[in-house]
Tab-separated table of C-alpha atoms in Angstrom:
chain	number	residue	atom	x	y	z
A	1	UNK	CA	169.603	166.427	-5.410
A	2	UNK	CA	171.103	163.197	-6.928
A	3	UNK	CA	172.690	166.446	-8.886
A	4	UNK	CA	174.610	167.821	-5.455
A	5	UNK	CA	174.885	164.094	-4.671
A	6	UNK	CA	177.379	163.684	-7.439
A	7	UNK	CA	179.580	166.680	-7.271
A	8	UNK	CA	179.550	166.233	-3.572
A	9	UNK	CA	180.803	162.497	-3.639
A	10	UNK	CA	183.219	163.684	-6.195
A	11	UNK	CA	184.406	166.390	-4.278
A	12	UNK	CA	185.224	163.721	-1.921
A	13	UNK	CA	186.614	161.722	-3.719
A	14	UNK	CA	189.607	164.320	-5.114
A	15	UNK	CA	189.806	165.110	-1.269
A	16	UNK	CA	190.486	161.455	-0.940
A	17	UNK	CA	193.116	161.109	-3.945
A	18	UNK	CA	194.704	164.812	-2.850
A	19	UNK	CA	195.164	163.273	0.770
A	20	UNK	CA	196.744	160.114	-0.309
A	21	UNK	CA	198.762	161.084	-2.736
A	22	UNK	CA	200.070	163.304	0.016
A	23	UNK	CA	200.501	160.491	2.600
A	24	UNK	CA	202.621	159.225	0.494
A	25	UNK	CA	204.428	161.959	-0.580
A	26	UNK	CA	204.620	162.698	3.492
A	27	UNK	CA	206.468	158.860	3.572
A	28	UNK	CA	208.853	158.872	1.296
A	29	UNK	CA	209.534	162.217	2.192
A	30	UNK	CA	210.326	160.718	5.748
A	31	UNK	CA	212.477	158.045	4.689
A	32	UNK	CA	214.873	160.217	2.416
A	33	UNK	CA	214.497	162.308	5.144
A	34	UNK	CA	215.625	159.746	7.747
A	35	UNK	CA	218.019	158.476	5.515
A	36	UNK	CA	220.152	161.012	5.521
A	37	UNK	CA	219.715	161.802	9.577
A	38	UNK	CA	221.096	158.526	9.820
A	39	UNK	CA	223.556	159.359	7.298
A	40	UNK	CA	225.092	161.710	9.051
A	41	UNK	CA	224.248	159.999	12.605
A	42	UNK	CA	226.915	157.819	10.967
A	43	UNK	CA	229.479	159.656	10.008
A	44	UNK	CA	229.658	161.336	13.628
A	45	UNK	CA	229.896	158.500	14.894
A	46	UNK	CA	232.973	157.348	11.916
A	47	UNK	CA	234.531	160.854	13.515
A	48	UNK	CA	234.387	160.435	17.235
A	49	UNK	CA	235.494	157.299	17.189
A	50	UNK	CA	238.973	157.657	15.145
A	51	UNK	CA	239.031	161.085	17.773
A	52	UNK	CA	239.001	158.865	20.949
A	53	UNK	CA	241.771	156.412	19.283
A	54	UNK	CA	243.925	159.435	17.015
A	55	UNK	CA	244.191	160.222	21.375
A	56	UNK	CA	244.363	157.677	22.974
A	57	UNK	CA	247.652	156.758	20.755
A	58	UNK	CA	249.590	159.804	20.842
A	59	UNK	CA	248.772	160.405	24.430
A	60	UNK	CA	249.512	157.014	25.872
A	61	UNK	CA	252.546	156.291	22.921
A	62	UNK	CA	250.704	153.554	21.111
A	63	UNK	CA	251.088	151.973	18.610
A	64	UNK	CA	249.409	149.519	17.913
A	65	UNK	CA	245.844	150.819	18.661
A	66	UNK	CA	246.463	153.979	16.284
A	67	UNK	CA	247.350	151.188	13.714
A	68	UNK	CA	243.841	149.286	14.612
A	69	UNK	CA	242.304	151.900	12.536
A	70	UNK	CA	242.643	151.926	9.648
A	71	UNK	CA	241.385	149.372	7.009
A	72	UNK	CA	242.562	146.231	5.774
A	73	UNK	CA	243.220	147.605	2.385
A	74	UNK	CA	244.717	150.901	3.866
A	75	UNK	CA	247.934	147.736	5.365
A	76	UNK	CA	247.936	146.699	2.860
A	77	UNK	CA	248.317	149.591	0.549
A	78	UNK	CA	251.361	151.227	3.287
A	79	UNK	CA	254.362	148.852	3.879
A	80	UNK	CA	256.031	152.192	4.971
A	81	UNK	CA	252.950	152.208	7.806
A	82	UNK	CA	254.850	151.676	10.631
A	83	UNK	CA	257.533	154.663	9.584
A	84	UNK	CA	254.260	156.709	9.873
A	85	UNK	CA	252.988	155.704	12.616
A	86	UNK	CA	256.523	156.485	14.267
A	87	UNK	CA	256.365	159.969	13.252
A	88	UNK	CA	253.672	161.705	14.311
A	89	UNK	CA	254.284	159.438	17.931
A	90	UNK	CA	257.033	161.955	18.093
A	91	UNK	CA	255.670	164.895	16.780
A	92	UNK	CA	253.389	164.539	19.434
A	93	UNK	CA	254.755	164.418	23.063
A	94	UNK	CA	253.059	167.036	25.088
A	95	UNK	CA	250.058	164.826	26.888
A	96	UNK	CA	246.730	165.558	26.870
A	97	UNK	CA	245.615	167.528	23.743
A	98	UNK	CA	242.019	169.499	23.616
A	99	UNK	CA	240.527	170.139	20.144
A	100	UNK	CA	239.304	173.520	19.376
A	101	UNK	CA	237.677	172.037	16.173
A	102	UNK	CA	236.166	169.709	13.918
A	103	UNK	CA	234.924	168.766	10.524
A	104	UNK	CA	234.111	166.959	8.747
A	105	UNK	CA	232.721	166.209	4.321
A	106	UNK	CA	231.143	163.711	2.837
A	107	UNK	CA	230.727	162.289	-0.524
A	108	UNK	CA	228.268	159.632	-2.021
A	109	UNK	CA	229.407	158.074	-4.987
A	110	UNK	CA	225.948	155.516	-6.682
A	111	UNK	CA	227.255	152.526	-8.995
A	112	UNK	CA	226.543	149.250	-9.535
A	113	UNK	CA	227.233	147.224	-7.341
A	114	UNK	CA	230.504	149.896	-6.395
A	115	UNK	CA	228.492	152.546	-4.138
A	116	UNK	CA	231.015	154.587	-1.882
A	117	UNK	CA	230.690	156.415	0.910
A	118	UNK	CA	233.962	158.650	2.148
A	119	UNK	CA	234.467	161.352	4.475
A	120	UNK	CA	237.317	163.934	4.756
A	121	UNK	CA	237.802	164.742	8.569
A	122	UNK	CA	240.139	167.834	9.940
A	123	UNK	CA	240.724	168.129	13.724
A	124	UNK	CA	242.027	171.037	15.248
A	125	UNK	CA	242.872	170.737	18.991
A	126	UNK	CA	245.711	171.922	21.376
A	127	UNK	CA	248.439	170.513	24.246
A	128	UNK	CA	250.096	173.373	26.368
A	129	UNK	CA	251.290	176.254	23.959
A	130	UNK	CA	251.361	174.162	21.140
A	131	UNK	CA	248.617	173.476	18.128
A	132	UNK	CA	248.206	170.987	15.629
A	133	UNK	CA	245.879	169.592	13.028
A	134	UNK	CA	244.978	166.390	11.298
A	135	UNK	CA	243.915	164.945	8.748
A	136	UNK	CA	242.163	161.460	7.608
A	137	UNK	CA	240.016	160.070	4.877
A	138	UNK	CA	237.936	157.104	5.955
A	139	UNK	CA	235.770	154.663	3.907
A	140	UNK	CA	232.152	153.812	5.464
A	141	UNK	CA	231.077	152.637	2.351
A	142	UNK	CA	232.843	150.603	-0.536
A	143	UNK	CA	230.465	147.634	-2.061
A	144	UNK	CA	233.647	147.307	-5.140
A	145	UNK	CA	235.658	146.300	-2.485
A	146	UNK	CA	234.722	145.431	1.511
A	147	UNK	CA	238.018	145.902	3.015
A	148	UNK	CA	238.563	149.088	2.074
A	149	UNK	CA	235.916	150.770	4.839
A	150	UNK	CA	238.065	151.414	7.544
A	151	UNK	CA	240.491	154.509	7.821
A	152	UNK	CA	242.657	155.333	4.946
A	153	UNK	CA	244.912	157.857	5.826
A	154	UNK	CA	246.767	160.123	7.536
A	155	UNK	CA	248.593	163.253	8.625
A	156	UNK	CA	249.870	164.835	11.476
A	157	UNK	CA	250.550	168.846	11.193
A	158	UNK	CA	252.975	171.157	13.454
A	159	UNK	CA	250.471	173.868	13.090
A	160	UNK	CA	253.525	176.793	14.543
A	161	UNK	CA	255.767	174.977	12.030
A	162	UNK	CA	253.767	175.104	9.090
A	163	UNK	CA	251.007	177.001	7.800
A	164	UNK	CA	251.492	174.457	4.453
A	165	UNK	CA	248.147	172.065	5.444
A	166	UNK	CA	247.581	170.327	1.856
A	167	UNK	CA	246.343	166.486	2.087
A	168	UNK	CA	246.798	164.136	-0.691
A	169	UNK	CA	244.650	160.770	0.749
A	170	UNK	CA	247.332	159.070	0.569
A	171	UNK	CA	247.250	154.979	2.665
A	172	UNK	CA	249.107	155.249	5.928
A	173	UNK	CA	249.844	158.070	7.743
A	174	UNK	CA	252.478	160.675	6.128
A	175	UNK	CA	256.176	161.318	7.627
A	176	UNK	CA	258.514	163.296	6.113
A	177	UNK	CA	260.822	161.529	3.960
A	178	UNK	CA	257.190	160.317	1.815
A	179	UNK	CA	256.691	164.457	1.116
A	180	UNK	CA	257.797	163.802	-2.609
A	181	UNK	CA	254.621	162.128	-3.437
A	182	UNK	CA	252.467	164.836	-2.521
A	183	UNK	CA	255.521	166.970	-4.417
A	184	UNK	CA	255.207	164.887	-7.346
A	185	UNK	CA	251.170	164.289	-7.045
A	186	UNK	CA	250.690	167.404	-6.597
A	187	UNK	CA	252.536	169.541	-9.512
A	188	UNK	CA	250.273	167.143	-11.386
A	189	UNK	CA	246.912	167.389	-10.745
A	190	UNK	CA	248.098	171.091	-10.667
A	191	UNK	CA	249.206	170.442	-14.137
A	192	UNK	CA	249.207	174.687	-15.576
A	193	UNK	CA	251.453	173.602	-18.522
A	194	UNK	CA	254.960	172.680	-18.206
A	195	UNK	CA	257.366	174.844	-15.504
A	196	UNK	CA	260.330	175.063	-13.617
A	197	UNK	CA	258.104	171.923	-11.656
A	198	UNK	CA	256.909	170.035	-14.094
A	199	UNK	CA	260.447	168.583	-14.922
A	200	UNK	CA	261.869	168.909	-11.558
A	201	UNK	CA	259.468	165.883	-10.310
A	202	UNK	CA	261.039	164.405	-13.202
A	203	UNK	CA	264.060	162.347	-14.061
A	204	UNK	CA	267.222	163.423	-17.075
A	205	UNK	CA	267.160	159.776	-17.265
A	206	UNK	CA	262.961	160.280	-18.600
A	207	UNK	CA	263.066	162.889	-20.331
A	208	UNK	CA	265.862	161.833	-22.418
A	209	UNK	CA	264.987	158.192	-23.088
A	210	UNK	CA	260.717	158.959	-23.886
A	211	UNK	CA	260.229	160.338	-27.034
A	212	UNK	CA	258.448	163.883	-28.180
A	213	UNK	CA	254.957	161.392	-29.370
A	214	UNK	CA	256.091	159.944	-25.597
A	215	UNK	CA	256.260	162.638	-24.007
A	216	UNK	CA	252.939	164.542	-26.160
A	217	UNK	CA	250.457	162.100	-24.751
A	218	UNK	CA	252.039	162.703	-21.180
A	219	UNK	CA	251.064	165.840	-21.474
A	220	UNK	CA	248.170	165.365	-22.861
A	221	UNK	CA	246.135	163.561	-20.354
A	222	UNK	CA	248.291	165.534	-17.236
A	223	UNK	CA	246.964	168.204	-19.306
A	224	UNK	CA	242.853	167.179	-19.046
A	225	UNK	CA	240.278	169.618	-17.410
A	226	UNK	CA	237.596	168.473	-15.092
A	227	UNK	CA	240.510	167.085	-12.847
A	228	UNK	CA	239.681	165.194	-9.142
A	229	UNK	CA	242.414	162.865	-7.555
A	230	UNK	CA	240.918	160.321	-5.431
A	231	UNK	CA	243.567	158.648	-3.599
A	232	UNK	CA	247.267	157.387	-3.900
A	233	UNK	CA	249.307	154.617	-2.245
A	234	UNK	CA	252.607	152.834	-2.896
A	235	UNK	CA	254.606	148.960	-3.803
A	236	UNK	CA	257.327	148.365	-3.703
A	237	UNK	CA	259.036	145.302	-4.777
A	238	UNK	CA	261.849	144.148	-7.102
A	239	UNK	CA	263.536	147.367	-5.663
A	240	UNK	CA	261.444	149.956	-7.329
A	241	UNK	CA	259.684	152.059	-5.825
A	242	UNK	CA	256.052	152.645	-7.471
A	243	UNK	CA	253.281	154.472	-6.137
A	244	UNK	CA	249.531	154.240	-8.250
A	245	UNK	CA	247.369	157.055	-8.019
A	246	UNK	CA	243.114	156.575	-9.092
A	247	UNK	CA	242.735	159.728	-11.057
A	248	UNK	CA	239.405	161.884	-13.118
A	249	UNK	CA	240.629	163.203	-15.631
A	250	UNK	CA	237.432	164.279	-18.523
A	251	UNK	CA	234.998	163.094	-15.907
A	252	UNK	CA	236.953	158.914	-16.912
A	253	UNK	CA	239.198	157.079	-14.358
A	254	UNK	CA	242.489	155.829	-14.316
A	255	UNK	CA	244.726	154.695	-12.521
A	256	UNK	CA	248.736	155.883	-13.514
A	257	UNK	CA	251.538	154.604	-11.672
A	258	UNK	CA	255.082	156.410	-11.323
A	259	UNK	CA	258.113	154.780	-11.254
A	260	UNK	CA	260.983	156.403	-8.593
A	261	UNK	CA	264.492	156.172	-8.859
A	262	UNK	CA	266.744	156.240	-5.952
A	263	UNK	CA	266.777	159.912	-6.488
A	264	UNK	CA	262.481	159.689	-5.714
A	265	UNK	CA	262.279	161.241	-9.261
A	266	UNK	CA	260.611	159.897	-11.499
A	267	UNK	CA	261.926	157.378	-14.380
A	268	UNK	CA	258.224	155.970	-15.790
A	269	UNK	CA	254.451	157.143	-16.661
A	270	UNK	CA	252.444	154.901	-17.170
A	271	UNK	CA	248.202	155.128	-17.556
A	272	UNK	CA	245.646	152.844	-18.309
A	273	UNK	CA	241.824	152.339	-17.528
A	274	UNK	CA	242.962	149.857	-14.247
A	275	UNK	CA	245.575	148.677	-12.985
A	276	UNK	CA	246.664	145.833	-15.058
A	277	UNK	CA	246.815	148.991	-18.343
A	278	UNK	CA	249.757	149.827	-16.471
A	279	UNK	CA	253.176	147.954	-17.369
A	280	UNK	CA	255.698	149.380	-15.103
A	281	UNK	CA	256.325	146.235	-12.760
A	282	UNK	CA	259.171	145.324	-15.275
A	283	UNK	CA	262.401	147.468	-13.435
A	284	UNK	CA	263.291	146.912	-16.597
A	285	UNK	CA	261.004	149.933	-18.095
A	286	UNK	CA	261.623	153.435	-18.372
A	287	UNK	CA	260.523	156.185	-19.392
A	288	UNK	CA	256.699	157.443	-21.383
A	289	UNK	CA	255.249	153.712	-21.616
A	290	UNK	CA	251.802	152.571	-22.122
A	291	UNK	CA	250.419	156.288	-21.452
A	292	UNK	CA	246.293	155.637	-22.510
A	293	UNK	CA	247.112	152.998	-25.192
A	294	UNK	CA	248.714	155.728	-27.396
């Protein structure tokens, strides 16, 4: 009788342990599912909010309303945002818009004191006989720089005029005169050996002034595998036009600085682990300068 009782107690303890473990597992899983559900909900809310602001702005020709959805950092890094807003409002003059399709992708990065979460949205809409596509990037979280939270970039496409809807995340709103930024970063980012397009984005001055070693460093850098383009912004100072691209090559983060001449060709290029390592702020610098301290 004593042995049977001991066995029963052992089975009861084992069952209680299993139930407790299951409860803990369920609690953990439920908590994770709750976080996931909350994240999805916030993403959907962000998309709907942007779409409402965007359509209210273009339907009512309200540039200030469109500007209001941008983050403080985007407004700081997009000195030409008013030109972008003007372009969008002129490009769309069809009255009421009807959404035909929309979706998003999102990315969350976990780093100590520098976690971030970004969504890339796109929305197709129709007005009258015309079809449009708007793409945008919005940061929902950016611990290293809270001023990044909000919409960072917007690009509008008239689908009846062009099938090319390539989108690079450049601060502000895209407009035709800024196309050279997409062309240059696209050529560099999709680099697959020196081609006619590769040399076309660089000025003759850069190619003449850079020695063979500097060009070798440049080609080595942009030829790396595992490339990720994060964002790009523009700085106008001292009469020069310089763009900064936040990139990842071979699992390492870099800032690439590109200085352009009046013909919008690259006259100087530099890359480093952070923006302070690039040295193109001096307007006298041309060629390939400080390429990863090589």
